[in-house]
Every structure is written in structure tokens, then in C-alpha cells.
Tab-separated table of C-alpha atoms in Angstrom:
chain	number	residue	atom	x	y	z
A	2	MET	CA	155.853	126.679	41.578
A	3	ALA	CA	158.161	127.701	44.307
A	4	ASP	CA	160.953	129.884	45.528
A	5	GLN	CA	161.652	133.378	44.366
A	6	ASP	CA	165.002	132.167	43.268
A	7	ALA	CA	166.963	129.010	43.725
A	8	GLY	CA	170.467	130.080	44.557
A	9	GLY	CA	170.481	130.054	48.341
A	10	THR	CA	167.020	131.533	48.838
A	11	ASP	CA	164.992	128.332	48.863
A	12	ARG	CA	162.709	128.288	51.844
A	13	PRO	CA	162.287	125.257	54.119
A	14	THR	CA	160.387	122.404	52.536
A	15	GLU	CA	156.839	121.532	53.456
A	16	GLY	CA	156.631	120.028	56.917
A	17	ALA	CA	160.283	120.734	57.769
A	18	ASP	CA	159.483	123.380	60.349
A	19	ALA	CA	156.643	121.343	61.794
A	20	ALA	CA	159.017	118.409	62.208
A	21	ARG	CA	161.348	120.662	64.232
A	22	GLY	CA	158.429	122.143	66.199
A	23	ARG	CA	158.973	125.585	64.641
A	24	ALA	CA	156.036	127.737	63.597
A	25	ILE	CA	155.969	129.687	60.332
A	26	ARG	CA	157.056	133.227	61.217
A	27	VAL	CA	154.810	135.853	59.604
A	28	LEU	CA	155.158	139.647	59.309
A	29	LEU	CA	152.058	141.786	58.592
A	30	VAL	CA	152.542	144.876	56.380
A	31	ASP	CA	149.417	147.018	55.926
A	32	ASP	CA	148.704	150.694	56.509
A	33	HIS	CA	145.358	149.950	58.172
A	34	GLN	CA	145.720	149.002	61.818
A	35	VAL	CA	142.308	147.357	61.898
A	36	VAL	CA	143.368	145.036	59.058
A	37	ARG	CA	146.594	144.100	60.834
A	38	ARG	CA	144.692	143.496	64.042
A	39	GLY	CA	142.183	141.242	62.296
A	40	LEU	CA	144.900	139.250	60.570
A	41	ARG	CA	146.852	138.864	63.798
A	42	THR	CA	143.765	137.744	65.734
A	43	PHE	CA	143.066	134.970	63.251
A	44	LEU	CA	146.628	133.857	62.598
A	45	GLU	CA	147.577	133.665	66.265
A	46	VAL	CA	145.109	130.823	66.795
A	47	GLN	CA	146.929	128.718	64.185
A	48	ASP	CA	149.231	126.219	65.879
A	49	ASP	CA	151.851	126.376	63.135
A	50	ILE	CA	151.854	130.148	62.437
A	51	GLU	CA	153.425	132.874	64.576
A	52	VAL	CA	152.963	136.606	63.899
A	53	VAL	CA	156.362	138.102	64.714
A	54	GLY	CA	155.663	141.742	63.903
A	55	GLU	CA	153.780	144.430	61.990
A	56	ALA	CA	154.585	147.378	59.735
A	57	ALA	CA	152.426	150.259	58.510
A	58	ASP	CA	154.070	150.915	55.128
A	59	GLY	CA	156.488	149.415	52.639
A	60	ALA	CA	159.630	151.110	53.946
A	61	GLU	CA	158.930	149.955	57.486
A	62	GLY	CA	158.036	146.535	56.086
A	63	VAL	CA	161.460	146.215	54.451
A	64	ALA	CA	163.214	147.307	57.666
A	65	ARG	CA	161.180	144.916	59.810
A	66	THR	CA	161.715	142.055	57.374
A	67	GLU	CA	165.464	142.593	57.578
A	68	GLU	CA	165.302	142.856	61.372
A	69	LEU	CA	162.928	139.986	62.168
A	70	ARG	CA	163.744	137.612	59.277
A	71	PRO	CA	160.191	136.224	58.939
A	72	ASP	CA	159.467	133.230	56.739
A	73	VAL	CA	156.427	134.855	55.092
A	74	VAL	CA	155.421	138.503	54.688
A	75	LEU	CA	151.772	139.427	54.125
A	76	MET	CA	152.141	142.630	52.096
A	77	ASP	CA	149.441	145.117	51.119
A	78	VAL	CA	149.922	146.719	47.690
A	79	LYS	CA	148.421	150.185	48.097
A	80	MET	CA	150.176	151.989	50.948
A	81	PRO	CA	151.265	155.616	51.392
A	82	GLY	CA	154.911	156.377	50.731
A	83	THR	CA	156.608	153.122	49.764
A	84	ASP	CA	154.005	150.768	48.313
A	85	GLY	CA	154.102	146.975	48.346
A	86	ILE	CA	155.652	146.596	44.894
A	87	GLU	CA	158.546	148.933	45.666
A	88	ALA	CA	159.048	147.129	48.978
A	89	LEU	CA	159.259	143.844	47.072
A	90	ARG	CA	161.911	145.268	44.769
A	91	ARG	CA	163.946	146.468	47.738
A	92	LEU	CA	163.740	143.092	49.462
A	93	ARG	CA	164.858	141.338	46.304
A	94	GLY	CA	167.750	143.787	45.968
A	95	LEU	CA	168.778	142.976	49.536
A	96	GLY	CA	168.622	139.253	48.830
A	97	ASN	CA	166.143	138.740	51.650
A	98	PRO	CA	164.770	135.169	51.507
A	99	ALA	CA	161.328	135.917	52.971
A	100	ARG	CA	158.405	134.708	50.878
A	101	VAL	CA	156.047	137.610	50.151
A	102	LEU	CA	152.322	137.012	49.791
A	103	ILE	CA	150.563	140.039	48.316
A	104	VAL	CA	147.178	141.013	49.773
A	105	THR	CA	145.083	142.797	47.173
A	106	SER	CA	141.495	143.455	46.132
A	107	PHE	CA	139.623	142.630	42.945
A	108	THR	CA	139.760	146.309	41.971
A	109	GLU	CA	143.578	146.193	42.236
A	110	GLN	CA	143.935	143.078	40.095
A	111	ARG	CA	146.092	144.960	37.592
A	112	THR	CA	148.716	145.347	40.330
A	113	VAL	CA	149.173	141.590	40.679
A	114	VAL	CA	151.303	141.190	37.551
A	115	PRO	CA	153.902	143.826	38.520
A	116	ALA	CA	153.946	142.400	42.051
A	117	LEU	CA	154.743	138.926	40.773
A	118	ARG	CA	157.385	140.329	38.456
A	119	ALA	CA	158.883	142.119	41.465
A	120	GLY	CA	159.250	138.831	43.296
A	121	ALA	CA	155.991	138.009	45.093
A	122	ALA	CA	155.351	134.331	45.710
A	123	GLY	CA	151.643	134.805	45.081
A	124	TYR	CA	148.631	136.795	46.143
A	125	VAL	CA	145.362	136.563	48.022
A	126	TYR	CA	142.328	138.821	47.873
A	127	LYS	CA	141.368	140.888	50.900
A	128	ASP	CA	138.102	139.010	51.306
A	129	VAL	CA	139.862	135.639	51.384
A	130	ASP	CA	138.385	133.007	53.668
A	131	PRO	CA	140.511	132.831	56.853
A	132	ASP	CA	141.265	129.138	56.435
A	133	ALA	CA	142.272	129.759	52.823
A	134	LEU	CA	144.629	132.508	53.994
A	135	ALA	CA	146.326	130.149	56.425
A	136	GLY	CA	146.583	127.592	53.638
A	137	ALA	CA	148.137	130.189	51.326
A	138	ILE	CA	150.751	131.063	53.947
A	139	ARG	CA	151.628	127.400	54.380
A	140	SER	CA	151.752	126.922	50.623
A	141	VAL	CA	154.173	129.762	49.836
A	142	HIS	CA	156.304	128.777	52.815
A	143	ALA	CA	156.505	125.260	51.384
A	144	GLY	CA	157.927	126.704	48.170
A	145	HIS	CA	154.885	127.125	45.954
A	146	VAL	CA	153.854	130.148	43.930
A	147	LEU	CA	150.138	130.950	43.999
A	148	LEU	CA	149.461	131.807	40.384
A	149	GLN	CA	145.943	131.694	38.956
A	150	PRO	CA	145.469	130.964	35.240
A	151	GLU	CA	144.268	134.450	34.295
A	152	VAL	CA	147.300	136.030	35.936
A	153	ALA	CA	149.657	133.533	34.299
A	154	GLY	CA	148.127	134.526	30.973
A	155	ALA	CA	148.624	138.206	31.697
A	156	LEU	CA	152.248	137.607	32.654
A	157	LEU	CA	152.864	135.638	29.495
A	158	SER	CA	151.330	138.369	27.332
A	159	GLN	CA	153.421	141.036	29.039
A	160	GLU	CA	156.641	139.060	28.705
A	161	GLU	CA	155.960	138.350	25.051
A	162	ALA	CA	155.329	142.046	24.427
A	163	ASN	CA	158.570	142.950	26.194
A	164	GLY	CA	160.623	140.179	24.619
A	165	ALA	CA	160.918	137.483	27.263
A	166	SER	CA	164.268	136.337	28.617
A	167	GLY	CA	165.441	132.808	27.995
A	168	GLY	CA	163.935	132.450	24.554
A	169	GLY	CA	165.647	130.023	22.231
A	170	ARG	CA	167.832	128.497	24.944
A	171	SER	CA	165.957	125.268	25.527
A	172	GLY	CA	168.746	123.320	23.866
A	173	SER	CA	171.085	124.262	26.705
A	174	LEU	CA	168.984	122.332	29.226
A	175	THR	CA	169.704	118.714	30.025
A	176	GLU	CA	166.859	116.211	29.912
A	177	ARG	CA	166.769	116.117	33.700
A	178	GLU	CA	166.605	119.908	33.881
A	179	ARG	CA	163.692	119.890	31.459
A	180	GLU	CA	161.905	117.389	33.725
A	181	VAL	CA	162.527	119.582	36.764
A	182	LEU	CA	161.347	122.663	34.873
A	183	GLY	CA	158.129	120.931	33.865
A	184	LEU	CA	157.442	120.026	37.490
A	185	ILE	CA	158.124	123.609	38.611
A	186	ALA	CA	155.458	124.711	36.132
A	187	ASP	CA	153.088	122.154	37.666
A	188	GLY	CA	153.447	123.940	40.994
A	189	ARG	CA	155.699	121.408	42.706
A	190	SER	CA	158.008	122.360	45.550
A	191	ASN	CA	161.602	121.111	45.677
A	192	ARG	CA	160.549	118.388	48.072
A	193	GLU	CA	157.796	117.181	45.752
A	194	ILE	CA	160.111	117.283	42.729
A	195	ALA	CA	162.687	115.253	44.649
A	196	ARG	CA	160.079	112.624	45.456
A	197	ALA	CA	158.749	112.497	41.899
A	198	LEU	CA	162.201	112.098	40.332
A	199	VAL	CA	163.762	110.072	43.174
A	200	LEU	CA	166.424	112.693	43.838
A	201	SER	CA	167.701	114.479	46.915
A	202	GLU	CA	166.346	117.959	47.590
A	203	LYS	CA	169.899	119.296	47.359
A	204	THR	CA	170.207	117.892	43.841
A	205	VAL	CA	166.870	119.420	42.854
A	206	LYS	CA	167.979	122.786	44.210
A	207	THR	CA	171.132	122.562	42.083
A	208	HIS	CA	169.058	121.763	38.989
A	209	VAL	CA	166.795	124.754	39.658
A	210	SER	CA	169.799	127.052	40.026
A	211	ASN	CA	171.228	125.772	36.752
A	212	ILE	CA	167.904	126.249	34.959
A	213	LEU	CA	167.608	129.867	36.069
A	214	MET	CA	171.213	130.564	35.093
A	215	LYS	CA	171.003	128.897	31.682
A	216	LEU	CA	167.727	130.571	30.760
A	217	ASP	CA	168.706	133.936	32.261
A	218	LEU	CA	165.596	133.983	34.451
A	219	ALA	CA	165.227	135.742	37.780
A	220	ASP	CA	163.017	133.337	39.693
A	221	ARG	CA	160.799	130.270	39.606
A	222	THR	CA	157.736	132.204	38.557
A	223	GLN	CA	159.518	133.221	35.357
A	224	ALA	CA	160.790	129.665	34.970
A	225	ALA	CA	157.251	128.296	35.197
A	226	LEU	CA	156.019	130.790	32.604
A	227	TRP	CA	158.932	129.870	30.340
A	228	ALA	CA	157.944	126.197	30.649
A	229	VAL	CA	154.324	126.996	29.742
A	230	ARG	CA	155.433	129.053	26.756
A	231	HIS	CA	157.698	126.277	25.471
A	232	GLY	CA	155.296	123.395	25.971
A	233	LEU	CA	156.978	121.638	28.893
A	234	THR	CA	153.733	121.256	30.839
A	235	ASP	CA	150.972	118.704	30.435
């Protein structure tokens, strides 16, 4: 699964920055300085990741994201004042294209669903292995959404309880759009979908935009859940 939305906010495809010699620009948003320091110390030894700034709360995180235009934001959920979920909503309202990776703990697992609904590209736990964290940053930057099965199930249950958008509109999709939607649900980035279907990435991006518009969905996470609900996955 990939971008938060497809109309102009698709992030660079996997390997694109590396090919241009450009590191993935990361912003750290956490109210604990020791956490930010630890994250920075590890990430700065990664050849393809550059920490471009820090913020101590959600409001500052939004301001710094607008100022620095990072590729990926590592966002804590529980922060004084503006928390991570509200910061996500503000960034989405501003149309900021940064990919947001939520940093949470097992005890805050219930916050993951609202964070994903607010536009997060995925989440990692605070005790994540350092190499896995770097991999998660690369993954969301490449256009994937990190969505574990139990969280996908919780999202589906919540959407069903609330009356999910896009229901009953599958007939409006073309066969090609249904193929693209199924691959989004499989966790493919635009680049991978293009390779699988022998299309250009620009064409795939257009298909994704059309899918979201036709199904009245906000982002690719919702599109993937829609595909699961309607049996478009293997």
C-alpha cells in the first residue's frame, strides 16, 4: 500500500532518490529529547537517510514539516498540547506530501487506528529494532503503507460500523482500475504496480487518482481496505 493520496502527493518511487544521490530527509517529532537524540544518533549513520530537523510537539512538528519539507516524519502520538493525531490532520489539511510514520507503544495500540485514518503511512513500536526502523522509513518513502493484519481488521470493523465510503461503487471501476486496486491492497508501490502491469508510473498514478475519486476514498489505506472488503485481494 502506498501514498496518502494519489493526486499530486505521491512520493518518489523506491530507489529514485538513491539514483539521484539524494538521501531520504527525515524530521523527528517527539516530546522527549532523549528519544530524539537516540533516533538521530542511529539514523545519521545510515547512508541514505538524513535527519533534517526535530520538533518537541505536534504544533511545532507541523510548522517544521512545512518549513523543511521532509520526505518522512517520525511522529510520536502522545505529546503535550497538539498530539500526533491532530498534527496529522493539520498536515493533511495543508496538503503536505510528507509521509508520516507513527511511533507508538504496545500500550497505545488503540491510537494506531485513528492515526491511520488521519493519514499516517504506517507505524512502528518504540522498541523497534534499529535496522527495522530504517527499513520502515525506506518503505513508507517508497510508497508503502505499513499495516499489520490486526490493525487492518480493526480499521475494517470501524469503517463497517460507521458506514464505509465507496460501498456499492465497484461497477464504476474499469477492469484495469480493479487490477491496480488489488495490487495496492497487496502493498505494492506505484513503481511495482507499473512493473507488474507493464505500465508507466504516470499511468498508474492516474489510475490511483481515478480509483480514489470514483470510490470517494481519501487515501490508499482506505483504498486497500475497500479492496479487502470487496474481495479484490488474493
